[in-house]
mmCIF file of C-alpha atoms in Angstrom:
data_model
loop_
_atom_site.group_PDB
_atom_site.id
_atom_site.type_symbol
_atom_site.label_atom_id
_atom_site.label_comp_id
_atom_site.label_asym_id
_atom_site.label_seq_id
_atom_site.Cartn_x
_atom_site.Cartn_y
_atom_site.Cartn_z
ATOM 1 C CA MET A 83 118.903 -113.133 -110.294
ATOM 2 C CA THR A 84 117.983 -109.930 -108.572
ATOM 3 C CA SER A 85 119.503 -106.426 -108.320
ATOM 4 C CA GLU A 86 120.953 -107.658 -104.889
ATOM 5 C CA GLN A 87 122.443 -111.074 -106.152
ATOM 6 C CA VAL A 88 124.139 -109.020 -108.988
ATOM 7 C CA ALA A 89 125.610 -106.301 -106.350
ATOM 8 C CA THR A 90 126.869 -109.360 -104.376
ATOM 9 C CA TRP A 91 128.355 -111.050 -107.437
ATOM 10 C CA LEU A 92 129.940 -107.611 -108.260
ATOM 11 C CA GLU A 93 131.512 -107.495 -104.670
ATOM 12 C CA ASN A 94 132.849 -110.721 -105.298
ATOM 13 C CA HIS A 95 134.184 -110.264 -108.620
ATOM 14 C CA PRO A 96 135.006 -106.934 -109.063
ATOM 15 C CA LEU A 97 135.325 -105.706 -112.791
ATOM 16 C CA SER A 98 138.520 -104.014 -114.372
ATOM 17 C CA PRO A 99 137.638 -100.596 -115.855
ATOM 18 C CA LEU A 100 138.182 -102.564 -119.364
ATOM 19 C CA TYR A 101 135.295 -105.143 -118.309
ATOM 20 C CA ILE A 102 133.124 -102.246 -117.312
ATOM 21 C CA ASP A 103 133.821 -101.115 -120.975
ATOM 22 C CA CYS A 104 132.538 -104.458 -122.062
ATOM 23 C CA THR A 105 129.488 -104.491 -119.883
ATOM 24 C CA VAL A 106 128.567 -101.036 -121.342
ATOM 25 C CA ALA A 107 129.325 -102.348 -124.931
ATOM 26 C CA VAL A 108 126.826 -105.461 -124.280
ATOM 27 C CA MET A 109 123.973 -103.201 -123.039
ATOM 28 C CA LEU A 110 124.247 -101.324 -126.336
ATOM 29 C CA LYS A 111 124.064 -104.554 -128.193
ATOM 30 C CA ILE A 112 120.986 -105.233 -125.863
ATOM 31 C CA LEU A 113 119.330 -101.908 -126.737
ATOM 32 C CA ASP A 114 120.339 -102.580 -130.430
ATOM 33 C CA GLY A 115 118.603 -105.770 -130.776
ATOM 34 C CA LYS A 116 121.751 -107.445 -131.628
ATOM 35 C CA CYS A 117 122.744 -109.268 -128.543
ATOM 36 C CA LYS A 118 122.214 -113.198 -128.973
ATOM 37 C CA MET A 119 121.733 -114.040 -125.358
ATOM 38 C CA ARG A 120 118.494 -115.221 -123.872
ATOM 39 C CA PRO A 121 115.932 -113.013 -122.267
ATOM 40 C CA THR A 122 117.098 -113.849 -118.783
ATOM 41 C CA GLU A 123 120.671 -113.145 -119.679
ATOM 42 C CA LYS A 124 119.756 -109.905 -121.193
ATOM 43 C CA ILE A 125 118.120 -109.032 -117.807
ATOM 44 C CA VAL A 126 120.929 -110.272 -115.970
ATOM 45 C CA MET A 127 123.536 -108.105 -118.126
ATOM 46 C CA SER A 128 121.064 -105.209 -117.484
ATOM 47 C CA LEU A 129 121.467 -105.363 -113.750
ATOM 48 C CA LEU A 130 125.046 -105.821 -114.019
ATOM 49 C CA TYR A 131 125.158 -102.509 -116.110
ATOM 50 C CA ASP A 132 123.055 -100.758 -113.704
ATOM 51 C CA GLN A 133 125.656 -101.698 -110.882
ATOM 52 C CA VAL A 134 128.747 -100.607 -112.687
ATOM 53 C CA LYS A 135 127.513 -97.322 -115.028
ATOM 54 C CA TYR A 136 128.996 -95.265 -112.013
ATOM 55 C CA MET A 137 132.538 -96.938 -112.378
ATOM 56 C CA PRO A 138 135.292 -95.815 -114.312
ATOM 57 C CA SER A 139 135.689 -97.388 -117.435
ATOM 58 C CA GLN A 140 138.983 -97.473 -119.621
ATOM 59 C CA LEU A 141 137.981 -96.733 -123.197
ATOM 60 C CA LEU A 142 134.320 -95.587 -123.558
ATOM 61 C CA ASP A 143 132.851 -92.210 -123.078
ATOM 62 C CA GLU A 144 130.963 -91.388 -120.041
ATOM 63 C CA THR A 145 128.361 -89.675 -122.168
ATOM 64 C CA LEU A 146 127.281 -93.308 -123.333
ATOM 65 C CA HIS A 147 125.397 -93.703 -120.015
ATOM 66 C CA SER A 148 123.066 -90.727 -120.572
ATOM 67 C CA LEU A 149 122.221 -92.079 -124.311
ATOM 68 C CA ILE A 150 121.547 -95.637 -122.863
ATOM 69 C CA ALA A 151 119.263 -94.350 -120.156
ATOM 70 C CA THR A 152 117.253 -92.040 -122.601
ATOM 71 C CA ALA A 153 117.331 -94.885 -125.185
ATOM 72 C CA ARG A 154 116.036 -97.393 -122.497
ATOM 73 C CA ASP A 155 112.816 -95.200 -122.389
ATOM 74 C CA ARG A 156 112.424 -94.468 -126.027
ATOM 75 C CA LEU A 157 113.644 -97.377 -128.138
ATOM 76 C CA ASP A 158 110.921 -96.809 -130.399
ATOM 77 C CA ASP A 159 112.471 -93.454 -131.525
ATOM 78 C CA GLU A 160 114.443 -93.831 -134.800
ATOM 79 C CA VAL A 161 116.737 -91.341 -133.832
ATOM 80 C CA PHE A 162 117.572 -93.100 -130.681
ATOM 81 C CA LYS A 163 117.996 -96.591 -132.556
ATOM 82 C CA MET A 164 120.221 -94.945 -134.845
ATOM 83 C CA LEU A 165 122.414 -93.352 -132.101
ATOM 84 C CA ILE A 166 122.509 -96.683 -130.127
ATOM 85 C CA TYR A 167 123.388 -98.584 -133.344
ATOM 86 C CA GLU A 168 126.515 -96.021 -134.268
ATOM 87 C CA ASN A 169 127.558 -96.267 -130.805
ATOM 88 C CA ARG A 170 127.560 -99.837 -130.464
ATOM 89 C CA LEU A 171 129.603 -100.038 -133.764
ATOM 90 C CA LEU A 172 132.250 -97.512 -132.048
ATOM 91 C CA ALA A 173 132.206 -99.635 -128.670
ATOM 92 C CA GLU A 174 132.513 -102.853 -130.653
ATOM 93 C CA THR A 175 135.484 -101.378 -132.595
ATOM 94 C CA ALA A 176 137.242 -99.860 -129.724
ATOM 95 C CA ILE A 177 136.951 -103.324 -127.530
ATOM 96 C CA SER A 178 139.169 -106.074 -129.103
ATOM 97 C CA ARG A 179 137.194 -109.308 -129.910
ATOM 98 C CA PRO A 180 140.112 -111.434 -127.506
ATOM 99 C CA VAL A 181 138.775 -108.872 -124.578
ATOM 100 C CA MET A 182 135.081 -109.396 -125.192
ATOM 101 C CA LYS A 183 135.917 -113.023 -125.294
ATOM 102 C CA LYS A 184 137.812 -113.149 -121.926
ATOM 103 C CA PHE A 185 135.165 -110.757 -120.548
ATOM 104 C CA LYS A 186 132.338 -113.224 -121.524
ATOM 105 C CA ALA A 187 134.360 -116.227 -120.186
ATOM 106 C CA PHE A 188 134.776 -114.366 -116.967
ATOM 107 C CA ILE A 189 131.303 -113.758 -115.989
ATOM 108 C CA ARG A 190 130.429 -117.116 -117.098
ATOM 109 C CA GLU A 191 133.343 -119.054 -115.180
ATOM 110 C CA HIS A 192 132.299 -117.001 -112.297
ATOM 111 C CA GLY A 193 128.717 -117.984 -112.365
ATOM 112 C CA LEU A 194 126.872 -114.456 -113.434
ATOM 113 C CA LEU A 195 125.432 -116.465 -116.602
ATOM 114 C CA GLU A 196 125.321 -119.897 -117.039
ATOM 115 C CA SER A 197 124.703 -120.880 -120.239
ATOM 116 C CA THR A 198 127.057 -120.630 -123.302
ATOM 117 C CA GLU A 199 125.311 -118.308 -125.588
ATOM 118 C CA GLU A 200 126.966 -115.891 -127.451
ATOM 119 C CA THR A 201 126.319 -111.984 -127.296
#
């Protein structure tokens, strides 16, 4: 899936601020190496994150976006690995499991991801 396809999908399936938080949390999981998605799904979720990172969220702090941007280029840096880890835990604490499950079901039911892999 391309960036343009993800943008079109997002236009047809707008995300709530809470689902934007879920997207950010998945991006943190990807960067932390804790995401169980297949590599192609991680790419799609990264593309989705790139589309929504400028949109308002409900629970998570906007400063996460600068951390994510820096960490994407510096994942070999132990300081950034620890910051991503800590912020992933905070995000997972802020977003309830039922909300994350509904988000995952939503993106699968609406065709962004096809598999049933867990994140």
